[in-house]
Coordinates of C-alpha atoms in Angstrom, one line a residue:
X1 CA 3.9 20.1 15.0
X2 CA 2.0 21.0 11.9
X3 CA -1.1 22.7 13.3
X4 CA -0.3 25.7 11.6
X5 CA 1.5 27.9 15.0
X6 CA 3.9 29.7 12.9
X7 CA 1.3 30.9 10.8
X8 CA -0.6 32.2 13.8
X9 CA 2.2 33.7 15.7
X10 CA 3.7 36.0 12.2
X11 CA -0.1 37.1 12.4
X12 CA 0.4 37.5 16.3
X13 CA 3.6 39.4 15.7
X14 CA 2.1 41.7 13.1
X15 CA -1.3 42.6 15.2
X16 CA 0.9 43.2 18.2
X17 CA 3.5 45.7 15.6
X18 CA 0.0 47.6 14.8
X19 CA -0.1 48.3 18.5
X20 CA 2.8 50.3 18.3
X21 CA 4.9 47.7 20.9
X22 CA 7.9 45.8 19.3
X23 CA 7.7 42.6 18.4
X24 CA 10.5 40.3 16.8
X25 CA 10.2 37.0 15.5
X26 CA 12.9 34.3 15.7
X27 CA 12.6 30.8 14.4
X28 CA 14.8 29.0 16.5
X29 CA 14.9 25.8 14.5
X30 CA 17.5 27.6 12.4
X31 CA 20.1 28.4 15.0
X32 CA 20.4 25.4 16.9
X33 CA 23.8 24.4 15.7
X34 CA 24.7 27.3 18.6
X35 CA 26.7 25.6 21.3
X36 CA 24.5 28.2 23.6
X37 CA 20.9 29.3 23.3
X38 CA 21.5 32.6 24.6
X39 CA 24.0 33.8 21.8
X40 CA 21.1 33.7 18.7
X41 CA 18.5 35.0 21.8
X42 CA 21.3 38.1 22.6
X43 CA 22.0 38.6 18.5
X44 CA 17.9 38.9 17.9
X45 CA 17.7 40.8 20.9
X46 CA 20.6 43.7 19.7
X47 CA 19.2 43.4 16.3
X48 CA 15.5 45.0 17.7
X49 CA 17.3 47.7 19.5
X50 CA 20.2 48.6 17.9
X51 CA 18.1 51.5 16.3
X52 CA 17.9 53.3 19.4
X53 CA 20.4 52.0 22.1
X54 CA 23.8 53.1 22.7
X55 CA 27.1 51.5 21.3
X56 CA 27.7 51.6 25.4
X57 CA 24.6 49.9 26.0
X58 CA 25.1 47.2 23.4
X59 CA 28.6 46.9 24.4
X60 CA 27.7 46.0 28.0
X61 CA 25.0 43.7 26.9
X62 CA 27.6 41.4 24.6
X63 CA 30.1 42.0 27.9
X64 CA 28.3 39.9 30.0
X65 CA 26.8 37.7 27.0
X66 CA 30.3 36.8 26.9
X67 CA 31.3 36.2 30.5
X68 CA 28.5 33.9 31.0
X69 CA 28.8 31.8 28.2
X70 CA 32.6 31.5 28.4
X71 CA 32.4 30.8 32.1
X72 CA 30.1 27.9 31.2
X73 CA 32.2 26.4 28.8
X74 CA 35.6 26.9 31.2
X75 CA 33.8 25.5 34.2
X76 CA 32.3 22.6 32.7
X77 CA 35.6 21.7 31.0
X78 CA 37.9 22.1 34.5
X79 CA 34.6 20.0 36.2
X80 CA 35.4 17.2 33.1
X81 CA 39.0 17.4 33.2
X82 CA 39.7 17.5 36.6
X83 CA 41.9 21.4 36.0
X84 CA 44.2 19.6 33.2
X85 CA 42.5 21.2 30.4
X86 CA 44.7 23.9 28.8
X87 CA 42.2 26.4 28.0
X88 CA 42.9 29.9 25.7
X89 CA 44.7 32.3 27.2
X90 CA 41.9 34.9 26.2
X91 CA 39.2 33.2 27.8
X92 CA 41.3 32.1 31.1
X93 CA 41.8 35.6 31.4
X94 CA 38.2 36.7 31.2
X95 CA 37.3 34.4 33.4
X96 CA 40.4 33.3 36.0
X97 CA 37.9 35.3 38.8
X98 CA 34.7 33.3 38.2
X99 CA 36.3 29.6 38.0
X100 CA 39.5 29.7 40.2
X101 CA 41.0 26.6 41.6
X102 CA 38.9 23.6 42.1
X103 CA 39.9 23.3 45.7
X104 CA 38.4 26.2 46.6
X105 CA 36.2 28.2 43.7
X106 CA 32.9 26.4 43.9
X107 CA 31.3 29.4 46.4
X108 CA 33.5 32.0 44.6
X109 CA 32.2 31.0 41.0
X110 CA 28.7 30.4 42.3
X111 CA 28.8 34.3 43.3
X112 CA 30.7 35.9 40.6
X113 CA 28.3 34.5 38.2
X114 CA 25.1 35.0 40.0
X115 CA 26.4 38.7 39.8
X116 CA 27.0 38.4 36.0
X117 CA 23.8 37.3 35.5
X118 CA 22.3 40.3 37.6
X119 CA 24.7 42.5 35.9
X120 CA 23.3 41.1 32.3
X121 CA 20.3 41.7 33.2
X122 CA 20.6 45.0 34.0
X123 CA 22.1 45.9 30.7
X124 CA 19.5 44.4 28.6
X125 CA 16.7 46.0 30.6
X126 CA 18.6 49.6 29.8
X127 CA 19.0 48.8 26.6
X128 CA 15.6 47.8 25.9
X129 CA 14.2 50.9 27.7
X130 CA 16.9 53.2 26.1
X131 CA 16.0 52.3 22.6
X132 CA 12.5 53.6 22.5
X133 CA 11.1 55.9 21.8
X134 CA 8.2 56.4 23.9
X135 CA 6.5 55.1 26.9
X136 CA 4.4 51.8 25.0
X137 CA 7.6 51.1 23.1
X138 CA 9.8 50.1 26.1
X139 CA 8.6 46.7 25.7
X140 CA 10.0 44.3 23.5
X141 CA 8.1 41.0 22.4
X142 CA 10.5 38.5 21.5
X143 CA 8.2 35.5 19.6
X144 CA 10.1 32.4 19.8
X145 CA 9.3 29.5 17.2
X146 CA 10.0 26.2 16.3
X147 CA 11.5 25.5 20.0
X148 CA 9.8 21.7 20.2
X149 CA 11.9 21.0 16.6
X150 CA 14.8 21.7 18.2
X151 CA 17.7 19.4 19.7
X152 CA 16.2 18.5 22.8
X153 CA 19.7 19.8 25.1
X154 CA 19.3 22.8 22.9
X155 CA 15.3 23.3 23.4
X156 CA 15.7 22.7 27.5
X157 CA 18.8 25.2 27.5
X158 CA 16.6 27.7 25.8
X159 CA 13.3 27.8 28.6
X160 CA 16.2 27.8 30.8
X161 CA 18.0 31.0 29.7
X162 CA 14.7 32.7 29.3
X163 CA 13.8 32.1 33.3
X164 CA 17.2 33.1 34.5
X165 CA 18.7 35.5 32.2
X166 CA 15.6 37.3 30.5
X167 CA 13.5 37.9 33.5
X168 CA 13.3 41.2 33.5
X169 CA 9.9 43.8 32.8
X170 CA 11.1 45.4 29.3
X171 CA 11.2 42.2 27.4
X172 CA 8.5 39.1 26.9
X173 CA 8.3 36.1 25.7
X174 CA 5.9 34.4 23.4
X175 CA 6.4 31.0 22.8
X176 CA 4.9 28.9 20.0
X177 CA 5.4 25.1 20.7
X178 CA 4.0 21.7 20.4
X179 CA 3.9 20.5 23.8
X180 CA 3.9 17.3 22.9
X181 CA 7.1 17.4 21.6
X182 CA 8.5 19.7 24.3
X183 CA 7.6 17.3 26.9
X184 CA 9.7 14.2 24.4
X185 CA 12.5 16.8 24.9
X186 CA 12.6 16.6 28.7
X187 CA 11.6 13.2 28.9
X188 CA 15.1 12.6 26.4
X189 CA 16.9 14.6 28.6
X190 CA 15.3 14.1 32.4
X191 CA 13.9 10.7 31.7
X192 CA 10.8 8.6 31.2
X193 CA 10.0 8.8 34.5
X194 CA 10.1 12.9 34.4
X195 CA 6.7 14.7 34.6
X196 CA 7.6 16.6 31.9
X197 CA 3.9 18.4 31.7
X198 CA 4.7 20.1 35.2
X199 CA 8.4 20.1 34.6
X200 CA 7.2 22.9 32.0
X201 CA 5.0 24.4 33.8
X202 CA 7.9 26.4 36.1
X203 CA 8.5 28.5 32.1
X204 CA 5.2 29.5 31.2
X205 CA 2.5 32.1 33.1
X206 CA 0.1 31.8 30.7
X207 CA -0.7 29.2 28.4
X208 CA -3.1 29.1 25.3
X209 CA -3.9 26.2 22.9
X210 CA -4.5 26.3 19.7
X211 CA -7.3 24.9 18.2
X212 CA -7.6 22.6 14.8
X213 CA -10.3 23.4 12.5
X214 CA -9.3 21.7 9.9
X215 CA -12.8 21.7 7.7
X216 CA -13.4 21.3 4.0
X217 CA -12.0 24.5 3.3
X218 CA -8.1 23.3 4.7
X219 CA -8.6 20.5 1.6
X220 CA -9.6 22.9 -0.7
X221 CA -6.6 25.7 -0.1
X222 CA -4.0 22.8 -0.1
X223 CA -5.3 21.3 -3.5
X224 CA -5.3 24.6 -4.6
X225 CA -2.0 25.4 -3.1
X226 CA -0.4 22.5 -5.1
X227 CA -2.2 24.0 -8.2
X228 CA -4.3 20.7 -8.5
X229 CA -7.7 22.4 -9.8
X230 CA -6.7 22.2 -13.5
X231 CA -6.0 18.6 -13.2
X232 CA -9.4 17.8 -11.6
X233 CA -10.8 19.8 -14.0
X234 CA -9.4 18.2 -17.0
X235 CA -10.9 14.9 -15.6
X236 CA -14.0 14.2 -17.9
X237 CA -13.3 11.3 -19.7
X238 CA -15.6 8.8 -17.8
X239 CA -18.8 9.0 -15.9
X240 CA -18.2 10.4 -12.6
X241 CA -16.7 14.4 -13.0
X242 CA -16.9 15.1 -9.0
X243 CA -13.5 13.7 -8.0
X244 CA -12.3 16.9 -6.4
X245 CA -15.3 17.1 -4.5
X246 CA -15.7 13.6 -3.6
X247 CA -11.7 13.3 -2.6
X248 CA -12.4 16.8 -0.2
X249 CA -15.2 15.2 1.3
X250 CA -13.5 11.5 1.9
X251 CA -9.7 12.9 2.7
X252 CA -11.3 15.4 5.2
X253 CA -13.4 13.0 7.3
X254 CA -10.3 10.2 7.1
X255 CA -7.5 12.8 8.2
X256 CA -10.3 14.1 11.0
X257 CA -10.6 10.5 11.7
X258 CA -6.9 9.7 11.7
X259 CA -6.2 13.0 13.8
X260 CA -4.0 14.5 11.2
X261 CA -1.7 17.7 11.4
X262 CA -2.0 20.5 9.2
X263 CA 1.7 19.5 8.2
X264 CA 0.6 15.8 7.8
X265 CA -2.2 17.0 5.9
X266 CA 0.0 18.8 3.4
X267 CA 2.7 15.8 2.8
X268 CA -0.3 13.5 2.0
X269 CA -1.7 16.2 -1.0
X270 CA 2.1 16.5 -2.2
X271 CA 1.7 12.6 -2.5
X272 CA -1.7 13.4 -4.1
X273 CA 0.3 15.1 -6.8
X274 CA 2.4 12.6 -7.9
X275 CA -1.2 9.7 -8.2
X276 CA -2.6 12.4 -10.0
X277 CA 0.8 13.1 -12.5
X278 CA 0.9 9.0 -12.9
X279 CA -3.4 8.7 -14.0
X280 CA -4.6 9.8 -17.2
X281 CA -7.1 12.2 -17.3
X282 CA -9.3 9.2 -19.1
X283 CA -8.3 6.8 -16.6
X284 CA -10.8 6.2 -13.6
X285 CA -9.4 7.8 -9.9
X286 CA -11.5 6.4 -7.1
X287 CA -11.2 9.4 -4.9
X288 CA -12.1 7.4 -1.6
X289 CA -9.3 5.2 -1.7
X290 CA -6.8 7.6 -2.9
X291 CA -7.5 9.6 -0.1
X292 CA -7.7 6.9 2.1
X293 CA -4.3 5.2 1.4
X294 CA -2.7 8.8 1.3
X295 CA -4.1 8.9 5.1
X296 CA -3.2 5.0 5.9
X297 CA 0.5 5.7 4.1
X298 CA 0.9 8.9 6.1
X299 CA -0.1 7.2 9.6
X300 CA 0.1 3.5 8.8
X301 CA 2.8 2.3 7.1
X302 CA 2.3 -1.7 7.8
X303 CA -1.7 -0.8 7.2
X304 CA -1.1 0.6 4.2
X305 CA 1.3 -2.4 2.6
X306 CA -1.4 -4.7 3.6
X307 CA -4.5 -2.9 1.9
X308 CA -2.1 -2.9 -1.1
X309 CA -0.7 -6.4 -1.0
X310 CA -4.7 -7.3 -0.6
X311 CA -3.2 -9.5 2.7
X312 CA -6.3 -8.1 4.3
X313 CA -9.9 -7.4 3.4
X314 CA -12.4 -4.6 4.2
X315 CA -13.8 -5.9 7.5
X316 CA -9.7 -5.1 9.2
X317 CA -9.5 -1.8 7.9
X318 CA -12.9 -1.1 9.4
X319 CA -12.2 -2.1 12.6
X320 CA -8.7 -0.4 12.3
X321 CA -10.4 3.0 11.7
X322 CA -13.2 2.3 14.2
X323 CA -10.4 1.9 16.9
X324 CA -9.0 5.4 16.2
X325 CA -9.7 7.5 19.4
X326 CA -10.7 10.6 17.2
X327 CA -13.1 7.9 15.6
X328 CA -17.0 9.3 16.0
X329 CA -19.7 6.6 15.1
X330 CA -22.1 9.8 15.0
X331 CA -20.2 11.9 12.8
X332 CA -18.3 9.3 10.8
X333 CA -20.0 5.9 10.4
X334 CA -21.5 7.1 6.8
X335 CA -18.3 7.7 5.1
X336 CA -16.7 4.3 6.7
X337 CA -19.7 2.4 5.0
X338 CA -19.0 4.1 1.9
X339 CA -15.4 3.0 2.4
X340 CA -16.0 -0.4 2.9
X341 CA -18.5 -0.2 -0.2
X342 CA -15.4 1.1 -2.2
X343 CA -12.9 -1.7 -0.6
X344 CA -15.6 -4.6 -0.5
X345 CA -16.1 -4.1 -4.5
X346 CA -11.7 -3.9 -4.9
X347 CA -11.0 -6.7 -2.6
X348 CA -8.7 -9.5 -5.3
X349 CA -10.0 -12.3 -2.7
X350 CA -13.2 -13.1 -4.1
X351 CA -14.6 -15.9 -1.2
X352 CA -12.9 -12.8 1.5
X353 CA -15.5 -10.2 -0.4
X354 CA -18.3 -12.7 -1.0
X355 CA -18.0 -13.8 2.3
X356 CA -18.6 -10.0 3.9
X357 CA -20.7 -9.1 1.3
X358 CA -22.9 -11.2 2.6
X359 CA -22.6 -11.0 5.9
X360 CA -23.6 -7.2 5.6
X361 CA -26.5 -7.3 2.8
X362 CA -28.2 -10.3 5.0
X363 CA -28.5 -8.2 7.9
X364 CA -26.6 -10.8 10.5
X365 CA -24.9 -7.7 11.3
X366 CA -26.8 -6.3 14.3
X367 CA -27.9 -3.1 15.7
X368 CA -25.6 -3.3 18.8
X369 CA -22.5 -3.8 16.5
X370 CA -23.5 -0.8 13.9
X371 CA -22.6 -2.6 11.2
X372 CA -26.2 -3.2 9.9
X373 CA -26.9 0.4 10.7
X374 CA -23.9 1.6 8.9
X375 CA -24.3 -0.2 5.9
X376 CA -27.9 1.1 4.9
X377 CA -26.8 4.6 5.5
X378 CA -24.1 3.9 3.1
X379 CA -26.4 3.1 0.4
X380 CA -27.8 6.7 0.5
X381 CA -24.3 8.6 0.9

């Protein structure tokens, strides 16, 4: 989550509109409270061709919408009750022919509803095809979002409606998921001992990843998202006047180091706000520890009480950071010395910070460690 998908698949959705096809968006986060997935999939569905299908057509398409949903709920209540259930009249009637008797409806029910699922098919695929226009139009792209933030019964249900019940050549599917997440989902559901990575592999033909870039330039839109370039500005009271500069260069390489989502990224500027509201436009800002505690807090949260208590020194956060697997000696050893530099000269135990201070400026740091290395290019950051 967070790496900016729903932003992608709205531009998706409007470069495949331009095309002339259809294309509807539906964040299913939002309807998730359904008991079914394929109610708010059916309502998005007639909502994109209600234009130009029939009342017939749509009719037949909430018929069997109905039939298969009720006969879920009637069969997995007899299953659970053991037939002592009174159910509602209404949807006994509707579906008396698809459950039967326990004795002897399991082949009978197996049938009818395999043949309400062909027969549901059949009317969305008319429908689809009724409702447009012209030739290009008969498709219908149906983007699904926010599936991997759903209820993980609810999220499973949903790949499993669109295999069975949507699988037919007038609508497809685009979904936008972290599949991470999705594969927590089946592993909640399934188990640990699940492969949920293959598991998913049975809903998707194709499969594209999307990658994070998140430079400089994601720093800079979020500070000036949050409206944060006056308040830098106003900050000329004392020496240094590059804090915004210096806190996109420090929060970048931390977050790239700490592997953080676009969405992470965001809470930790929001908390950026609030340090910002609380300092004085006089008072000094060091912007390579605020951005690094706004990282720690985000990631860290024992890390980050520890820097702040002063319980540990520079030398554990270092070798916290260097343990990161996104961690690149090559691309971030400079602004970890600077770090150190920042936390060595903060550090309330003065033998802790004597102590390291002079283990790094006497060079018993060696060349196979990097420490030595990384401390004299520190000096020139």
């Amino acid at each position: 989550m967070g790496t900016a998908k729903t932003t992608l698949v709205k531009m998706l959705q409007a470069r495949i509109s331009s095309e002339s096809i259809r294309c509807v968006y539906v964040d299913l986060w939002e309807h998730d409270f359904s008991g079914d997935p394929l109610v708010p999939l059916v309502v998005a569905l007639q909502e994109a061709i209600s234009a130009g299908a029939s009342r017939e057509q749509l009719e037949a398409v909430k018929k069997w919408t109905r039939a298969i949903v009720k006969h879920g709920v009637v069969a997995a209540a007899r299953i659970a009750t053991l037939g002592a259930l009174e159910l509602d009249k209404d949807i006994e009637k509707v579906t008396a022919d698809a459950t039967g008797s326990l004795a002897d409806d399991v082949v009978s029910a197996f049938q009818q509803e395999r043949q309400s699922i062909a027969a549901f098919k059949e009317a969305v695929e008319k429908a689809v095809a009724a409702s447009s226009e012209t030739d290009q139009k008969k498709v219908l792209v149906l983007v699904i979002d926010e599936l991997d933030r759903c209820r993980p019964s609810f999220a499973i249900e949903t790949l499993e409606r669109i295999k069975h019940l949507f699988n037919v050549e007038t609508l497809i599917f685009v979904l936008a998921v972290d599949k991470s997440q999705l594969e927590a989902s089946v592993a909640s559901i399934y188990g640990e001992r699940i492969n949920a990575a293959e598991y998913l592999r049975k809903f998707f033909d194709i499969e594209f990843g999307v990658p994070v870039n998140a430079d400089e330039r994601i720093t800079d839109s979020l500070l000036d998202r949050f409206e944060l370039g006056d308040i830098f500005s106003s900050r000329t009271g004392y020496s240094i006047s590059r804090d915004r500069d210096n806190f996109v260069k420090f929060f970048t390489a931390i977050a790239d180091m700490y592997n953080l989502s676009l969405r992470a990224r965001e809470r930790c500027i929001a908390r950026l706000c609030v340090v910002l509201n609380q300092t004085g436009p006089n008072n000094y800002l060091d912007p390579a520890l605020v951005a690094l505690l706004l990282a720690i807090r985000s990631q860290d949260r024992l890390l980050f009480q520890q820097i702040a208590s002063g319980a540990i020194g520079s030398q554990k956060v270092v070798e916290t950071i260097e343990a990161l697997p996104q961690y690149s000696s090559s691309r971030h050893s400079a602004i970890l010395a600077a770090i150190e530099g920042y936390l060595l000269a903060g550090d309330v135990d003065e033998s802790r910070r004597q102590q390291r201070f002079e283990f790094l400026s006497a060079g018993t740091a060696t060349a196979s460690d990097g420490l030595g290395r990384r401390y004299e290019r520190s000096v020139s950051l």
